[in-house]
Short mmCIF file of C-alpha atoms and ligand atoms in Angstrom, two decimals:
data_model
loop_
_atom_site.label_atom_id
_atom_site.label_comp_id
_atom_site.label_asym_id
_atom_site.label_seq_id
_atom_site.Cartn_x
_atom_site.Cartn_y
_atom_site.Cartn_z
CA MET T 1 -12.16 -15.67 19.44
CA LYS T 2 -15.36 -14.53 17.74
CA VAL T 3 -16.11 -11.30 15.89
CA ARG T 4 -19.26 -10.00 17.56
CA LYS T 5 -19.89 -6.95 15.42
CA ILE T 6 -18.32 -4.83 12.71
CA THR T 7 -18.93 -1.17 11.97
CA LEU T 8 -18.26 0.19 8.50
CA ARG T 9 -17.68 3.90 8.07
CA GLU T 10 -16.93 6.00 5.04
CA ILE T 11 -14.92 9.09 5.84
CA HIS T 12 -13.86 11.91 3.56
CA LEU T 13 -10.36 13.30 3.94
CA ARG T 14 -8.90 16.01 1.72
CA LEU T 15 -5.27 15.59 0.65
CA LEU T 16 -3.02 18.60 1.32
CA SER T 17 -2.29 18.60 -2.41
CA PRO T 18 -3.71 16.57 -5.30
CA PHE T 19 -1.85 13.33 -6.13
CA GLU T 20 -1.44 12.62 -9.85
CA THR T 21 -0.40 9.35 -11.51
CA SER T 22 -0.56 8.02 -15.07
CA PHE T 23 -4.13 6.88 -14.34
CA GLY T 24 -5.56 10.03 -12.80
CA LYS T 25 -5.63 12.68 -10.11
CA THR T 26 -6.99 12.41 -6.55
CA ASP T 27 -7.65 15.22 -4.11
CA LEU T 28 -10.49 14.04 -1.88
CA ARG T 29 -9.97 10.58 -0.44
CA ARG T 30 -13.07 8.53 0.31
CA ILE T 31 -11.91 5.92 2.81
CA VAL T 32 -13.78 2.93 4.23
CA LEU T 33 -12.79 2.24 7.83
CA LEU T 34 -13.76 -0.96 9.60
CA GLU T 35 -14.08 -1.36 13.34
CA ALA T 36 -14.23 -4.98 14.52
CA ASP T 37 -15.49 -5.94 17.97
CA VAL T 38 -13.72 -9.18 18.84
CA ASP T 39 -15.05 -10.43 22.19
CA GLY T 40 -15.20 -6.82 23.37
CA THR T 41 -11.77 -5.81 22.09
CA ILE T 42 -11.86 -3.28 19.25
CA GLY T 43 -9.60 -3.55 16.21
CA TRP T 44 -9.37 -1.15 13.29
CA GLY T 45 -8.78 -1.70 9.59
CA GLU T 46 -8.87 0.40 6.43
CA SER T 47 -9.84 -0.47 2.88
CA THR T 48 -7.45 0.97 0.31
CA ALA T 49 -10.04 0.81 -2.49
CA GLY T 50 -10.00 4.02 -4.49
CA GLU T 51 -12.66 6.44 -5.61
CA ASN T 52 -12.40 5.10 -9.18
CA PRO T 53 -11.56 1.66 -10.67
CA TYR T 54 -8.30 2.92 -12.21
CA TYR T 55 -5.56 1.32 -10.10
CA CYS T 56 -7.62 -1.90 -9.94
CA TYR T 57 -11.28 -2.87 -10.30
CA GLU T 58 -12.18 -2.27 -6.65
CA THR T 59 -13.76 0.99 -5.54
CA VAL T 60 -15.21 2.41 -2.34
CA GLU T 61 -18.61 1.15 -3.47
CA THR T 62 -17.50 -2.41 -4.27
CA ALA T 63 -15.59 -2.65 -0.99
CA TRP T 64 -18.67 -1.56 0.96
CA HIS T 65 -20.88 -3.99 -0.96
CA ILE T 66 -18.52 -6.96 -0.51
CA LEU T 67 -18.07 -6.29 3.21
CA SER T 68 -21.71 -5.64 3.92
CA ASP T 69 -23.39 -8.20 1.64
CA HIS T 70 -20.85 -11.05 1.50
CA ALA T 71 -17.81 -10.98 3.77
CA TRP T 72 -19.59 -10.44 7.07
CA ARG T 73 -21.76 -13.55 6.72
CA LEU T 74 -18.65 -15.70 6.24
CA ILE T 75 -17.22 -14.45 9.55
CA LYS T 76 -20.35 -13.94 11.66
CA GLY T 77 -20.68 -16.46 14.50
CA ARG T 78 -17.48 -18.29 13.53
CA GLU T 79 -15.08 -19.24 16.30
CA VAL T 80 -11.44 -18.82 15.23
CA ALA T 81 -8.23 -19.45 17.16
CA ALA T 82 -6.42 -16.49 15.60
CA ALA T 83 -6.69 -13.70 13.02
CA SER T 84 -4.47 -15.79 10.75
CA GLU T 85 -7.54 -18.00 10.05
CA ILE T 86 -9.71 -15.17 8.70
CA TRP T 87 -8.22 -15.18 5.21
CA ASP T 88 -9.28 -18.79 4.63
CA LEU T 89 -12.84 -18.08 5.76
CA LEU T 90 -13.04 -15.34 3.13
CA ALA T 91 -11.55 -17.49 0.34
CA HIS T 92 -15.00 -18.26 -1.08
CA ILE T 93 -15.13 -14.67 -2.33
CA ARG T 94 -12.93 -14.37 -5.40
CA GLY T 95 -10.77 -11.27 -5.52
CA HIS T 96 -11.92 -8.08 -3.74
CA ASN T 97 -8.76 -8.17 -1.69
CA MET T 98 -9.03 -4.54 -0.55
CA ALA T 99 -12.42 -5.25 1.01
CA LYS T 100 -11.11 -8.43 2.63
CA ALA T 101 -8.01 -6.68 3.94
CA ALA T 102 -10.07 -4.04 5.79
CA LEU T 103 -11.74 -6.82 7.77
CA GLU T 104 -8.75 -9.13 8.14
CA THR T 105 -6.35 -6.43 9.33
CA ALA T 106 -8.89 -5.10 11.88
CA ILE T 107 -9.08 -8.57 13.43
CA TRP T 108 -5.27 -8.77 13.62
CA ASP T 109 -5.26 -5.44 15.48
CA ALA T 110 -7.86 -6.80 17.90
CA GLU T 111 -5.93 -10.03 18.47
CA ALA T 112 -2.72 -8.11 19.21
CA LYS T 113 -4.62 -5.87 21.64
CA GLN T 114 -6.15 -8.92 23.35
CA LYS T 115 -2.65 -10.34 23.76
CA ASN T 116 -1.37 -6.94 24.89
CA MET T 117 1.39 -6.97 22.30
CA PRO T 118 2.36 -4.79 19.34
CA LEU T 119 0.90 -6.00 16.06
CA ALA T 120 4.40 -5.95 14.52
CA LYS T 121 5.51 -8.53 17.07
CA LEU T 122 2.41 -10.70 16.57
CA LEU T 123 3.18 -10.75 12.83
CA GLY T 124 6.74 -11.85 13.53
CA GLY T 125 8.37 -8.52 12.71
CA THR T 126 11.94 -7.96 13.81
CA ARG T 127 12.70 -4.35 12.87
CA ALA T 128 12.49 -1.61 15.49
CA GLU T 129 12.55 1.04 12.74
CA ILE T 130 11.54 0.86 9.11
CA PRO T 131 13.32 2.67 6.24
CA CYS T 132 11.11 5.21 4.46
CA GLY T 133 10.85 6.66 0.99
CA VAL T 134 8.33 8.94 -0.65
CA SER T 135 6.17 8.67 -3.74
CA ILE T 136 5.89 12.01 -5.54
CA GLY T 137 2.98 12.49 -7.93
CA ILE T 138 3.28 14.05 -11.38
CA GLN T 139 4.15 17.74 -10.95
CA PRO T 140 3.32 20.76 -13.14
CA GLY T 141 6.95 20.97 -14.33
CA ILE T 142 10.55 20.04 -13.68
CA PRO T 143 11.34 22.98 -11.33
CA ALA T 144 8.34 22.02 -9.17
CA LEU T 145 9.49 18.40 -9.12
CA ILE T 146 13.05 19.35 -8.12
CA ALA T 147 11.72 21.55 -5.33
CA LYS T 148 9.60 18.66 -4.00
CA VAL T 149 12.54 16.27 -4.10
CA GLU T 150 14.74 18.78 -2.25
CA LYS T 151 12.13 19.13 0.45
CA GLU T 152 11.75 15.35 0.95
CA LEU T 153 15.51 14.78 1.03
CA ALA T 154 15.87 17.54 3.60
CA ALA T 155 13.23 15.76 5.71
CA GLY T 156 15.49 12.69 5.67
CA TYR T 157 13.66 10.31 3.30
CA GLN T 158 15.95 7.55 2.03
CA ARG T 159 14.64 7.16 -1.50
CA ILE T 160 12.63 9.13 -3.98
CA LYS T 161 9.99 7.65 -6.27
CA ILE T 162 8.53 9.68 -9.09
CA LYS T 163 5.57 8.91 -11.30
CA ILE T 164 6.14 8.73 -15.04
CA LYS T 165 3.93 8.28 -18.10
CA PRO T 166 4.52 8.37 -21.87
CA GLY T 167 5.70 11.86 -22.81
CA VAL T 168 6.53 12.75 -19.19
CA ASP T 169 9.40 10.42 -18.44
CA MET T 170 12.98 10.71 -19.72
CA GLU T 171 13.38 14.44 -19.18
CA LEU T 172 12.23 14.09 -15.55
CA VAL T 173 14.64 11.29 -14.78
CA ARG T 174 17.48 13.03 -16.62
CA ALA T 175 16.91 16.33 -14.79
CA LEU T 176 16.71 14.65 -11.38
CA ARG T 177 19.85 12.59 -12.00
CA GLN T 178 21.72 15.69 -13.07
CA ARG T 179 20.66 17.59 -9.98
CA PHE T 180 20.95 14.61 -7.55
CA PRO T 181 23.64 12.24 -8.90
CA GLN T 182 23.78 10.01 -5.82
CA ILE T 183 20.27 9.60 -4.43
CA ARG T 184 18.28 6.39 -4.45
CA LEU T 185 15.79 7.12 -7.23
CA MET T 186 13.05 5.08 -8.89
CA ALA T 187 10.10 5.59 -11.23
CA ASP T 188 6.57 4.15 -11.15
CA ALA T 189 4.64 4.00 -14.44
CA ASN T 190 1.41 2.42 -13.13
CA SER T 191 1.06 0.31 -16.29
CA ALA T 192 1.28 3.20 -18.74
CA TYR T 193 3.62 1.58 -21.30
CA ARG T 194 3.47 -1.28 -23.82
CA LEU T 195 6.15 -3.81 -24.62
CA GLU T 196 6.77 -1.89 -27.88
CA ASP T 197 8.12 0.93 -25.69
CA ALA T 198 11.07 -1.27 -24.64
CA PRO T 199 13.64 0.84 -26.59
CA LEU T 200 12.47 3.97 -24.77
CA LEU T 201 12.46 2.25 -21.36
CA LYS T 202 15.93 0.91 -22.14
CA GLN T 203 17.20 4.51 -22.08
CA LEU T 204 16.42 4.56 -18.35
CA ASP T 205 19.36 2.19 -17.80
CA ALA T 206 21.71 5.18 -18.16
CA PHE T 207 20.29 6.77 -14.99
CA HIS T 208 20.90 3.93 -12.54
CA LEU T 209 17.46 3.79 -11.05
CA MET T 210 16.92 1.42 -8.13
CA MET T 211 14.03 0.01 -10.13
CA ILE T 212 11.18 0.80 -12.47
CA GLU T 213 7.80 -0.09 -10.99
CA GLN T 214 5.01 -1.70 -13.04
CA PRO T 215 5.82 -0.35 -16.49
CA LEU T 216 3.45 -2.66 -18.46
CA GLY T 217 -0.09 -4.02 -18.26
CA TYR T 218 -1.70 -4.42 -14.86
CA ASP T 219 -2.37 -8.12 -15.45
CA ASP T 220 0.51 -8.91 -17.82
CA ILE T 221 3.30 -10.77 -16.06
CA TYR T 222 4.49 -12.38 -19.30
CA SER T 223 5.36 -9.12 -21.09
CA HIS T 224 7.28 -7.92 -18.03
CA ALA T 225 9.49 -11.00 -18.40
CA ALA T 226 10.21 -10.05 -22.01
CA LEU T 227 10.97 -6.48 -20.95
CA GLN T 228 13.18 -7.45 -18.01
CA ARG T 229 15.37 -9.49 -20.38
CA GLN T 230 16.10 -6.24 -22.24
CA LEU T 231 16.68 -3.95 -19.23
CA GLU T 232 19.50 -3.60 -16.73
CA THR T 233 17.16 -1.61 -14.47
CA PRO T 234 15.36 -4.00 -12.13
CA ILE T 235 11.61 -4.24 -12.64
CA CYS T 236 9.44 -4.09 -9.52
CA LEU T 237 5.88 -5.39 -9.86
CA ASP T 238 2.95 -3.77 -8.07
CA GLU T 239 -0.43 -4.11 -9.88
CA CYS T 240 0.36 -7.62 -11.28
CA ILE T 241 0.89 -9.39 -7.95
CA HIS T 242 -2.20 -10.40 -5.97
CA ASP T 243 -1.04 -13.63 -4.38
CA VAL T 244 1.77 -16.09 -3.87
CA GLU T 245 1.08 -17.85 -7.17
CA HIS T 246 1.44 -14.62 -9.15
CA ALA T 247 4.68 -13.92 -7.33
CA ARG T 248 6.01 -17.40 -8.01
CA ALA T 249 5.17 -17.09 -11.70
CA ALA T 250 6.70 -13.62 -11.96
CA ILE T 251 9.89 -14.60 -10.18
CA ASP T 252 10.36 -17.89 -12.04
CA LEU T 253 9.67 -16.20 -15.41
CA GLY T 254 12.16 -13.44 -14.59
CA ALA T 255 9.44 -10.78 -14.85
CA CYS T 256 10.75 -8.81 -11.85
CA LYS T 257 13.63 -8.60 -9.37
CA ILE T 258 11.71 -6.79 -6.62
CA ILE T 259 8.09 -6.88 -5.42
CA ASN T 260 6.02 -4.14 -3.82
CA ILE T 261 3.58 -5.58 -1.26
CA LYS T 262 0.37 -3.72 -0.44
CA LEU T 263 -1.92 -5.11 2.22
CA GLY T 264 -5.01 -4.14 0.25
CA ARG T 265 -3.83 -5.63 -3.02
CA VAL T 266 -3.05 -9.00 -1.45
CA GLY T 267 -5.93 -9.22 1.06
CA GLY T 268 -4.43 -8.64 4.49
CA HIS T 269 -1.63 -9.57 6.85
CA ALA T 270 -1.74 -13.36 6.51
CA PRO T 271 -1.50 -13.39 2.68
CA ALA T 272 1.04 -10.52 2.77
CA ARG T 273 3.23 -12.50 5.13
CA ARG T 274 3.04 -15.60 2.90
CA LEU T 275 4.07 -13.49 -0.08
CA HIS T 276 6.88 -11.94 1.97
CA ASP T 277 8.13 -15.40 2.97
CA LEU T 278 8.05 -16.72 -0.59
CA CYS T 279 10.03 -13.71 -1.84
CA GLN T 280 12.53 -14.16 0.97
CA SER T 281 13.05 -17.82 0.06
CA LYS T 282 13.80 -16.74 -3.52
CA SER T 283 16.07 -13.82 -2.52
CA ILE T 284 13.63 -11.23 -3.90
CA PRO T 285 13.55 -8.12 -1.69
CA VAL T 286 10.19 -6.51 -0.99
CA TRP T 287 8.99 -3.10 0.14
CA CYS T 288 5.67 -1.79 1.39
CA GLY T 289 3.61 0.21 -1.10
CA GLY T 290 1.20 2.97 -0.17
CA MET T 291 -2.32 3.87 -1.24
CA LEU T 292 -2.68 7.37 0.27
CA GLU T 293 -3.89 5.79 3.50
CA SER T 294 -5.17 7.49 6.60
CA GLY T 295 -3.32 6.82 9.84
CA ILE T 296 -5.08 3.49 10.34
CA GLY T 297 -3.96 1.91 7.07
CA ARG T 298 -0.58 3.58 7.53
CA ALA T 299 -0.19 2.01 10.99
CA HIS T 300 -0.88 -1.43 9.50
CA ASN T 301 1.77 -0.71 6.84
CA VAL T 302 4.30 0.17 9.54
CA ALA T 303 3.62 -3.09 11.39
CA MET T 304 3.91 -5.19 8.22
CA SER T 305 7.13 -3.42 7.21
CA SER T 306 8.80 -4.68 10.38
CA LEU T 307 9.13 -8.15 8.75
CA SER T 308 12.72 -8.91 7.86
CA ASN T 309 12.52 -9.08 4.05
CA PHE T 310 11.10 -5.53 3.85
CA SER T 311 14.69 -4.51 3.26
CA LEU T 312 14.10 -1.62 0.82
CA PRO T 313 12.58 1.75 1.78
CA GLY T 314 8.81 1.71 1.20
CA ASP T 315 6.16 4.29 0.33
CA VAL T 316 5.23 4.59 4.01
CA SER T 317 5.80 8.19 5.04
CA ALA T 318 4.65 10.74 7.60
CA SER T 319 0.97 11.69 8.07
CA ARG T 320 1.86 15.36 7.59
CA ARG T 321 2.77 14.76 3.94
CA TYR T 322 -0.88 13.89 3.24
CA TRP T 323 -3.22 15.44 5.78
CA ASP T 324 -3.72 18.67 7.61
CA GLU T 325 -4.71 16.47 10.56
CA ASP T 326 -4.67 12.66 10.60
CA ILE T 327 -7.23 10.46 12.36
CA VAL T 328 -4.79 8.78 14.75
CA ASP T 329 -2.90 9.90 17.83
CA PRO T 330 0.04 10.22 17.67
CA GLU T 331 0.31 10.92 13.94
CA VAL T 332 2.81 8.83 11.97
CA GLU T 333 6.14 10.64 12.13
CA VAL T 334 9.46 10.16 10.40
CA THR T 335 12.87 10.59 12.07
CA ALA T 336 15.60 12.83 10.64
CA GLN T 337 17.24 9.60 9.37
CA GLY T 338 14.18 8.80 7.26
CA THR T 339 12.81 6.00 9.41
CA ILE T 340 9.59 5.32 11.29
CA ARG T 341 9.92 3.78 14.73
CA VAL T 342 7.70 0.73 14.99
CA PRO T 343 5.34 1.43 17.89
CA THR T 344 5.59 -0.68 21.02
CA ALA T 345 2.03 -0.07 22.27
CA PRO T 346 -0.47 -2.94 21.82
CA GLY T 347 -2.10 -3.52 18.41
CA ILE T 348 -1.42 -1.01 15.64
CA GLY T 349 -0.01 1.28 18.33
CA TYR T 350 -1.66 4.48 17.10
CA ALA T 351 -4.99 5.37 18.70
CA PRO T 352 -7.92 6.17 16.36
CA ARG T 353 -9.34 9.61 17.22
CA LEU T 354 -13.01 8.73 17.55
CA ASP T 355 -14.28 12.29 17.74
CA ARG T 356 -12.48 13.25 14.55
CA ILE T 357 -13.54 10.04 12.78
CA GLU T 358 -17.16 10.72 13.75
CA SER T 359 -17.04 14.23 12.37
CA LEU T 360 -15.58 13.00 9.05
CA THR T 361 -18.09 10.13 8.67
CA VAL T 362 -20.55 10.37 5.78
CA ARG T 363 -22.12 6.91 6.12
CA ARG T 364 -22.08 4.10 8.60
CA GLU T 365 -23.40 0.55 8.83
CA VAL T 366 -23.32 -1.75 11.83
CA LEU T 367 -23.39 -5.50 11.15
CA GLN T 368 -23.93 -8.02 13.91
O1 OSB G 401 1.24 2.72 -7.59
O2 OSB G 401 2.13 2.88 -5.71
C1 OSB G 401 1.21 3.19 -6.47
C2 OSB G 401 -1.11 5.78 -4.86
C3 OSB G 401 -2.32 5.33 -5.30
C4 OSB G 401 -2.39 4.23 -6.13
C5 OSB G 401 -1.22 3.58 -6.52
C6 OSB G 401 0.02 4.01 -6.06
C7 OSB G 401 0.07 5.15 -5.24
C8 OSB G 401 1.32 5.73 -4.75
C9 OSB G 401 1.22 6.56 -3.52
O3 OSB G 401 2.37 5.65 -5.34
C10 OSB G 401 1.97 6.00 -2.37
C11 OSB G 401 1.64 6.74 -1.11
O4 OSB G 401 2.30 7.73 -0.84
O5 OSB G 401 0.71 6.32 -0.37
MG1 MG G 402 2.90 1.45 -7.83
#
């Protein structure tokens, strides 16, 4: 197969409510979508690069630049046997995994459509339904947080993740545990603490969290190992893990007991699957993280989550939690049991709504 043409689009989508983490607040998402024409079959991908370089160094602008000025010429005119070969063609570009993932995942969608099979099946997924959790941003106060949690539990979600940061941490966890003694609860710090905060983080052990996600530096695996030795609560790494080698180092050092996999952070389906397989071989469970994706990125997350070692509920939840109207048909929906049924239609299994995408587009570039 050969990629004949790609179309980049930037769309603007307003979140139903602002999402706040320890690194900032988002209300308008700027999303780069990528449409790949593979021998006449169209596949879709999404870059999860953010508006600002706060979660990682990539942004909407760097993703556009890398795709337009560098990635396309590595793919253009190249004959490949399968989408699984794309990652290696892009290896010459260091980093910029969110840009690479937009392109790589679009080609996987196209290959699955060419083969008339669901992407989940092409990836080797075995789950018919995936377990779902929610990630709740920092709220104006504890009553507002409790109300949000009640609403998500009533919708069926299987685990609750809250965002914490220094000064807005223990009292949230304590209040939620008091109100909901039994739920599966976790906290994500997005790198807001230092190793010197270990005594404070140690207090979390009393609340039996499923895990604490990325408490320390975004590139500091070593300090997480020192922290994990002091905590009962399992550490889950997000920001630190960009490839199999990082995961191997983190696991062998004892820096984490769980890993969150994000397609954008690791560069697409092929590298995500390798990371998944490594974790499985070392008995480290994984779950699928979220980056406030539109329906296209969300659909890719659903397909990836069908792999067998995605055994913990992820941050993949219903479209209606984010958007007034999503850009795919049907929208991503969650069952009353807090699961998403993996689609059985070819490719990502959710159809991009071209008219809506067109009306949301603020820039476009065709490369061929
Ligand atoms: O750390 O998991 C994170 C959103 C943006 C950047 C980083 C993270 C998040 C989330 C939101 O937690 C997950 C989602 O609902 O998409
Ligand atoms: Mg995280």
